[in-house]
CSV table of C-alpha atoms in Angstrom, one decimal:
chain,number,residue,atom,x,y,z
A,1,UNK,CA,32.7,-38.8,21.2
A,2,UNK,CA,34.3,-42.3,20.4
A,3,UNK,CA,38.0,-43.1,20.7
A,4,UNK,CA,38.9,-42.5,16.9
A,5,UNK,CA,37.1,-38.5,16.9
A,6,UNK,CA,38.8,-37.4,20.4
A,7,UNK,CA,42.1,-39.0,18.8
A,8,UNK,CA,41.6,-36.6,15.8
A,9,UNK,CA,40.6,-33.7,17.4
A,10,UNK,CA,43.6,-34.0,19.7
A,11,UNK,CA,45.9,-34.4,16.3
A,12,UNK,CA,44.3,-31.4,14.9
A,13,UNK,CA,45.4,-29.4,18.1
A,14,UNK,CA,48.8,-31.0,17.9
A,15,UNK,CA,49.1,-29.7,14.5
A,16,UNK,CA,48.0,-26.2,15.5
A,17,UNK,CA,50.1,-26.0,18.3
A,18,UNK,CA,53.0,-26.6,16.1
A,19,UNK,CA,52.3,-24.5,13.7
A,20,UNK,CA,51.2,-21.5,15.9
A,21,UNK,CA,55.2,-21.8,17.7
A,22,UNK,CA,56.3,-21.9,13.9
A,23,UNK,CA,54.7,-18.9,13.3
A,24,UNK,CA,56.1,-17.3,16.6
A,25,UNK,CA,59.4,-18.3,15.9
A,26,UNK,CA,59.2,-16.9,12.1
A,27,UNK,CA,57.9,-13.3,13.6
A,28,UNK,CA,60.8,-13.6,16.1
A,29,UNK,CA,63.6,-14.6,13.4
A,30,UNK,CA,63.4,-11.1,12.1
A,31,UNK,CA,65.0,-9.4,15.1
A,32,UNK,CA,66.8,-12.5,16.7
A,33,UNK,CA,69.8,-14.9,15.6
A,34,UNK,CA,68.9,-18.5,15.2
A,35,UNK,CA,71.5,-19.5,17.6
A,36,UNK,CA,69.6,-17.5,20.3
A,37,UNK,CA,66.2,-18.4,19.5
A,38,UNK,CA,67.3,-21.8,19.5
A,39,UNK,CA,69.3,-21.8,23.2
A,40,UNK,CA,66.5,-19.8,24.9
A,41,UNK,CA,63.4,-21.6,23.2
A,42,UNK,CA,65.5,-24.8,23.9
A,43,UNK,CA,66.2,-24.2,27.4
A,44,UNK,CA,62.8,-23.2,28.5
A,45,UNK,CA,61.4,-25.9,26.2
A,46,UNK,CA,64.0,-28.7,27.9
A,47,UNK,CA,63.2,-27.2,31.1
A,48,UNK,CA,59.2,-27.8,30.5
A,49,UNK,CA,59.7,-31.4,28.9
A,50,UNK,CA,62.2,-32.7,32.2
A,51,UNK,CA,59.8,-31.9,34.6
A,52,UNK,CA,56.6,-33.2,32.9
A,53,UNK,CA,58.7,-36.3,32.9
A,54,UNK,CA,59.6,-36.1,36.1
A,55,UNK,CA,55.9,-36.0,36.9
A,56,UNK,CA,55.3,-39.2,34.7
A,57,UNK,CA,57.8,-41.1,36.3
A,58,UNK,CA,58.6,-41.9,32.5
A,59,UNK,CA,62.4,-40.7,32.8
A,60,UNK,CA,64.4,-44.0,32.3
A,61,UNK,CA,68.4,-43.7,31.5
A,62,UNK,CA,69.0,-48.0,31.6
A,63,UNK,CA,69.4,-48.2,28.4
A,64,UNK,CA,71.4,-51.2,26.1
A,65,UNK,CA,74.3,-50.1,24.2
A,66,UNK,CA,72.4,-50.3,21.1
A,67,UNK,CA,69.9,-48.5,21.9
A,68,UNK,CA,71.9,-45.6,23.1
A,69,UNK,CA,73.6,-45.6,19.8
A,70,UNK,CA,70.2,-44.9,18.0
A,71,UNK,CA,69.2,-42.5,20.5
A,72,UNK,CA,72.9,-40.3,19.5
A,73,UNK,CA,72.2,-40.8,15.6
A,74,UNK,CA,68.6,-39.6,16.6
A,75,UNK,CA,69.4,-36.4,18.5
A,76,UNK,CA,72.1,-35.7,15.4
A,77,UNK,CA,69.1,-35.9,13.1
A,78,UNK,CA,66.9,-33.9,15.5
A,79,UNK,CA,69.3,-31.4,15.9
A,80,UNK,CA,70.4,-30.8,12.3
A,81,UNK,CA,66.5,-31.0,11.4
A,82,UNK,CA,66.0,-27.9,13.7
A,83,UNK,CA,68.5,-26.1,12.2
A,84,UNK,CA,67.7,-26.7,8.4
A,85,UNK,CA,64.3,-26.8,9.3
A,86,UNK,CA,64.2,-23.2,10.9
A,87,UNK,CA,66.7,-21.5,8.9
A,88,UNK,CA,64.1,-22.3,5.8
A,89,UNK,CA,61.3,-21.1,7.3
A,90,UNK,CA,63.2,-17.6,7.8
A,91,UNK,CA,63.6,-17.4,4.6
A,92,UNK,CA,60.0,-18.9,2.7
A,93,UNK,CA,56.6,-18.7,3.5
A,94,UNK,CA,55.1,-20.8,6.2
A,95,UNK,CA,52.8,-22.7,4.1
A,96,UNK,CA,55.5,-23.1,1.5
A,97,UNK,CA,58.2,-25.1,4.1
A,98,UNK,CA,54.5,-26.7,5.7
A,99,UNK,CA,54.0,-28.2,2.5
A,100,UNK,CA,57.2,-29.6,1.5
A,101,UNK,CA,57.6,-31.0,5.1
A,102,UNK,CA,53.7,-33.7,4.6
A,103,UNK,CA,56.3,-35.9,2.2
A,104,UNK,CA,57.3,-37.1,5.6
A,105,UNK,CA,54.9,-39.9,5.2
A,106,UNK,CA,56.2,-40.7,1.7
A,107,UNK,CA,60.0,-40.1,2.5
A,108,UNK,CA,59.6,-42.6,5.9
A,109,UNK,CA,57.5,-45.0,3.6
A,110,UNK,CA,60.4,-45.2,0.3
A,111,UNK,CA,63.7,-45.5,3.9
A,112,UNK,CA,62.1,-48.7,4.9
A,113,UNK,CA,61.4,-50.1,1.8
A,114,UNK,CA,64.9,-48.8,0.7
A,115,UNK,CA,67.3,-49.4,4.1
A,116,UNK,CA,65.3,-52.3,5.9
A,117,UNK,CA,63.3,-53.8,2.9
A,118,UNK,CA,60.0,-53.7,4.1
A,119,UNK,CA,57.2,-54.7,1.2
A,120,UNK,CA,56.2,-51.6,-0.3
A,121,UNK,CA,53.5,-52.2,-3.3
A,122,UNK,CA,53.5,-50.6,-7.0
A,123,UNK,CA,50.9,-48.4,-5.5
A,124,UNK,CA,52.7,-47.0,-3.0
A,125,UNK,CA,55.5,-46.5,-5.1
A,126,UNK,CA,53.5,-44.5,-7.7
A,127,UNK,CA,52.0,-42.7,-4.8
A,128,UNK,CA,55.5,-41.6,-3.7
A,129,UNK,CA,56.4,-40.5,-7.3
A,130,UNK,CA,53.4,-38.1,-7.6
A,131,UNK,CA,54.2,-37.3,-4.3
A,132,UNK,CA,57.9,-35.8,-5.2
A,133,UNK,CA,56.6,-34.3,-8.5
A,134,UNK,CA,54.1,-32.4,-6.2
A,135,UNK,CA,57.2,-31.1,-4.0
A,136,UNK,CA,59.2,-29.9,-7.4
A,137,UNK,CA,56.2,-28.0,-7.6
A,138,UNK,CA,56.7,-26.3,-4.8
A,139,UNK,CA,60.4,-25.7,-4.3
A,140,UNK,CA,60.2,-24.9,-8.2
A,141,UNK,CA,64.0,-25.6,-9.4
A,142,UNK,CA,64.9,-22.9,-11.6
A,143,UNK,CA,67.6,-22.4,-14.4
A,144,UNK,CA,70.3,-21.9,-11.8
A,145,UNK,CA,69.0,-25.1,-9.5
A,146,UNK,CA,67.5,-25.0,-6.3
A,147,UNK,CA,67.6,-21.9,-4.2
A,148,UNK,CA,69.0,-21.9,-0.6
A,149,UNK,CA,65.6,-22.3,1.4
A,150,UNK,CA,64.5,-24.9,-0.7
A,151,UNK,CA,68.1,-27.1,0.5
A,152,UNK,CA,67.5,-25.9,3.7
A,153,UNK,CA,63.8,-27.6,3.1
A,154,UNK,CA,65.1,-30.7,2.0
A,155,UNK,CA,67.6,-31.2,4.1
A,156,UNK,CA,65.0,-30.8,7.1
A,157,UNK,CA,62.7,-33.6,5.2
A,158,UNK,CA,66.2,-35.8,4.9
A,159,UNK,CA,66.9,-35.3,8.9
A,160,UNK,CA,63.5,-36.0,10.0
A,161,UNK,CA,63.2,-39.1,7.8
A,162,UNK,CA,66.4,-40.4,9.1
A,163,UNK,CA,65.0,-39.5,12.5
A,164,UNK,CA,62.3,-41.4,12.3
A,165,UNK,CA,63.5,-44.4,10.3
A,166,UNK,CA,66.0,-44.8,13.9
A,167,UNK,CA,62.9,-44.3,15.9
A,168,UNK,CA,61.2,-47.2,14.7
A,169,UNK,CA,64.5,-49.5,15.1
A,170,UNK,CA,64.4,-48.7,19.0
A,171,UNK,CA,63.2,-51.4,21.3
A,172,UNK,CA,59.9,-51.4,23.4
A,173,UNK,CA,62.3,-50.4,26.5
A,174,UNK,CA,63.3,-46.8,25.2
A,175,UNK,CA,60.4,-44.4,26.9
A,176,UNK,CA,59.1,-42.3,24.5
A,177,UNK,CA,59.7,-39.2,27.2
A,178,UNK,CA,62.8,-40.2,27.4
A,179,UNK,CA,63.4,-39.7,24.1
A,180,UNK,CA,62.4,-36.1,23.7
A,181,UNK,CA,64.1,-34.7,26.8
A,182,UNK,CA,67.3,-36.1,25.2
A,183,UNK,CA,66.0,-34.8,21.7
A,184,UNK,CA,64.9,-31.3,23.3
A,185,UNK,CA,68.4,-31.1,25.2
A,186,UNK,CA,70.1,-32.0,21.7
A,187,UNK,CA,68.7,-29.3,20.3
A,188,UNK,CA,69.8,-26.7,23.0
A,189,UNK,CA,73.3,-27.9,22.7
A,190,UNK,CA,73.5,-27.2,19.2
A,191,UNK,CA,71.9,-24.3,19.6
A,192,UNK,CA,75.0,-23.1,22.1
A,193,UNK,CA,77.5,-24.8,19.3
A,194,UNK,CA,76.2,-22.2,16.9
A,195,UNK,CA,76.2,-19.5,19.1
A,196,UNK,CA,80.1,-19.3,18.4
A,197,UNK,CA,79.4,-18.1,15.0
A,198,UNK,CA,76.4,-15.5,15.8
A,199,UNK,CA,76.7,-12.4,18.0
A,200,UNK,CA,73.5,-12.5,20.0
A,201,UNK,CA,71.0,-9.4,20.5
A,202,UNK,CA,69.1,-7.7,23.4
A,203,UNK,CA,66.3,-9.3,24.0
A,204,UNK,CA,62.9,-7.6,25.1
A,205,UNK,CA,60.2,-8.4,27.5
A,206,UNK,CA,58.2,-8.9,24.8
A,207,UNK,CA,60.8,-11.0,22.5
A,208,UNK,CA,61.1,-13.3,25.4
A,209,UNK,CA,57.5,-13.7,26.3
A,210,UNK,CA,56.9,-15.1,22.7
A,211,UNK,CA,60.0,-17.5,23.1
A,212,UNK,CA,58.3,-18.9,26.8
A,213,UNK,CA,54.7,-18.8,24.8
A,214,UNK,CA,56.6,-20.9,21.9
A,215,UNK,CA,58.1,-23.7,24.1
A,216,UNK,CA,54.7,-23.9,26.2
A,217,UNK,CA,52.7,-24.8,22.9
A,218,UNK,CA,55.7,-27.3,22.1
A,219,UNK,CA,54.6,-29.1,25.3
A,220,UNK,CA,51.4,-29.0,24.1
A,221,UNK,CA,51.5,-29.9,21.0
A,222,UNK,CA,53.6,-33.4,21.6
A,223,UNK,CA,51.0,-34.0,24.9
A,224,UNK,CA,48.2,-33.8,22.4
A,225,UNK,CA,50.3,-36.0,19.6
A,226,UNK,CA,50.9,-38.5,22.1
A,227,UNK,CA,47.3,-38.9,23.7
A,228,UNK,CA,45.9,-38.9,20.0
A,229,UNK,CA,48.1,-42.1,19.5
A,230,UNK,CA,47.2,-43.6,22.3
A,231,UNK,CA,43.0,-43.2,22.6
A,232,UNK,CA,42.5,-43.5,18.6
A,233,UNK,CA,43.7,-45.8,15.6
A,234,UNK,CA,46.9,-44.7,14.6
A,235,UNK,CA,45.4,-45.4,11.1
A,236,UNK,CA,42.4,-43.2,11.5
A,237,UNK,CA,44.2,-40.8,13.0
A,238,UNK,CA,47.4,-40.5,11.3
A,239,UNK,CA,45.8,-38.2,8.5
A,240,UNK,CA,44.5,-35.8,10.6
A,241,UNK,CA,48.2,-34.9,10.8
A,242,UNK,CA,47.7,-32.8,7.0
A,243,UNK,CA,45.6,-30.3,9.3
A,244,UNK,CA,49.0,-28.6,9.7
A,245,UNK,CA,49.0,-27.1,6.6
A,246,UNK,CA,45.8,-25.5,6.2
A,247,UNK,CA,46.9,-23.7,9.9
A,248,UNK,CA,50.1,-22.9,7.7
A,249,UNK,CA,47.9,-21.4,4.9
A,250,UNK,CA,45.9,-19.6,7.5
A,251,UNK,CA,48.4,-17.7,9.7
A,252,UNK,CA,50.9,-17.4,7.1
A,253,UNK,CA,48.6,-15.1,5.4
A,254,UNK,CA,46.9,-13.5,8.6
A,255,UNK,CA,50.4,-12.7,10.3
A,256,UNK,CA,53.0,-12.2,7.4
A,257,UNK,CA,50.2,-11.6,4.7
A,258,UNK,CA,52.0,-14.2,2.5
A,259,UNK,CA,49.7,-16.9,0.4
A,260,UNK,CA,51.1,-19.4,-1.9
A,261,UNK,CA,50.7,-19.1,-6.2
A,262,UNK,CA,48.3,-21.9,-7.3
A,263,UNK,CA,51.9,-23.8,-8.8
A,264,UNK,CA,52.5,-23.9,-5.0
A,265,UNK,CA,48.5,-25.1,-3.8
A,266,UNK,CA,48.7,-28.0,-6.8
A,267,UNK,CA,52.3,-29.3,-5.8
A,268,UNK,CA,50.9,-29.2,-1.9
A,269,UNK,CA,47.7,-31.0,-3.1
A,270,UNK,CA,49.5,-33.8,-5.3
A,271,UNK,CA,51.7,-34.2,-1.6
A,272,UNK,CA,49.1,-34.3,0.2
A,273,UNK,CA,46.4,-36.2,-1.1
A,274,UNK,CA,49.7,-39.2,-2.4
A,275,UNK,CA,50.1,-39.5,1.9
A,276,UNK,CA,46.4,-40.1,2.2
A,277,UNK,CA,47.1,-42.6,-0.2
A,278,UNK,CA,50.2,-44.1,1.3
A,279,UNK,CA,47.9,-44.4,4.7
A,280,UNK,CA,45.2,-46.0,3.2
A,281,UNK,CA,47.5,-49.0,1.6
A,282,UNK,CA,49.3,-49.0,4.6
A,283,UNK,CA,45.7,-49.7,6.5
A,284,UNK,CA,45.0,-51.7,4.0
A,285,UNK,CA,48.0,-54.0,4.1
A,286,UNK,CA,48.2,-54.1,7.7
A,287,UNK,CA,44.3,-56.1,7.5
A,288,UNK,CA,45.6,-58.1,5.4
């Protein structure tokens, strides 16, 4: 295979790993308090991470003051995007929260133009436009406004934009393992902040065998994110990352037997296909 196919076969996995430790964390939500799920999957998770950076060599602390401060305001954004992120998908259907989450691409796209003024064309603003019309599909406001999972969902897109927006201000020096121990450890501290408000449950052998099997495929699925972004062009590539949510469709109705009213299917198309879009003037430009 050349470069560009092992680099989309190896997002494609990504995006299946993810999604398959979504759907184990959903199944395990119904028995489980968030603040658990989120302390024992983080630990094992931040435990998994440390050591394959150990292995790498690629844990680096020397950082500049300035970059340290983006690396805080990103752990606060990766930690509240865990939270919102989770909490909605307790509450709606995989594919549903899937589906909101591709404006990521749009979102990212309108912070830059908005916060550090990068050229954005008519294009890619119309693309953006069609792009949150297709995510009103899906969330569906109704008389009374949105409804609680569709905040939650929001407010996970608004984290994770913010999140990566900070990435992409870090210098060449910040290790990109570096940055997801401290994100992964983030998330297990909040995870023990919450605990203060949630009695915790017994946990089973079985309870906790999905929780080791759910931060195992985490590994996974950033090792295969990585390597696709490194052996293939981040431009062909890139929109292999909508694969997600066609696993989404998949498990959501083999597990939880849940699949989404054609309202839902058009608003996920119109997101989808407006980040193909956004790609391909982003390609475009970038030749230019």
């Amino acid at each position: 295979m050349t470069a560009n196919q092992r680099g989309a076969f190896l997002m494609m996995g990504a995006m299946a790993a993810f999604t398959f430790n979504d759907t184990l964390i959903k199944a395990i939500g119904t028995s489980l308090p968030l603040s658990q799920i989120l302390v024992l999957r983080g630990a094992m998770a931040s435990l998994l991470i440390y050591a394959f950076a150990r292995y790498q060599g690629s844990l680096h602390l020397r950082l500049d003051r300035r970059d340290w401060g983006l690396v805080a305001l990103r752990c606060l954004a990766e930690g509240g995007a865990t939270f919102l992120f989770l909490t909605a998908l307790m509450r709606m259907p995989i594919a549903n929260i899937t589906a909101v989450l591709q404006m990521l691409p749009l979102t990212v796209t309108l912070g830059a133009a908005l916060l550090f003024q990068e050229a954005v064309g008519w294009r890619r603003m119309l693309a953006i436009l069609v792009g949150f019309c297709g995510m009103l599909l899906i969330v569906r406001p109704g008389p009374e406004g949105f409804d609680a999972a569709s905040l939650y969902a929001l407010g996970a897109v608004a984290c994770v934009t913010l999140r990566d927006l900070v990435t992409r201000r870090m210098s060449a020096a910040v290790p990109s393992m570096t940055v997801t121990v401290l994100a992964s450890l983030s998330v297990l501290m909040f995870g023990i902040g919450y605990s203060f408000f949630q009695d915790w449950a017994p946990v089973s052998a079985g309870q906790l065998s999905l929780l080791a099997g759910a931060a195992c495929i985490i590994l996974l699925g950033y090792l295969c994110s990585v390597m696709a972004m490194r052996v293939g062009d981040v431009a062909v590539v890139s929109p292999f990352r909508y694969t997600g949510l066609l696993w989404a469709l998949i498990l959501g109705w083999l597990v939880f037997g849940d699949w989404p009213d054609v309202l839902t299917l058009m608003g996920g198309s119109l997101v989808v296909g407006a980040g193909l879009f956004t790609l391909y003037r982003e390609r475009q430009q970038a030749r230019r």
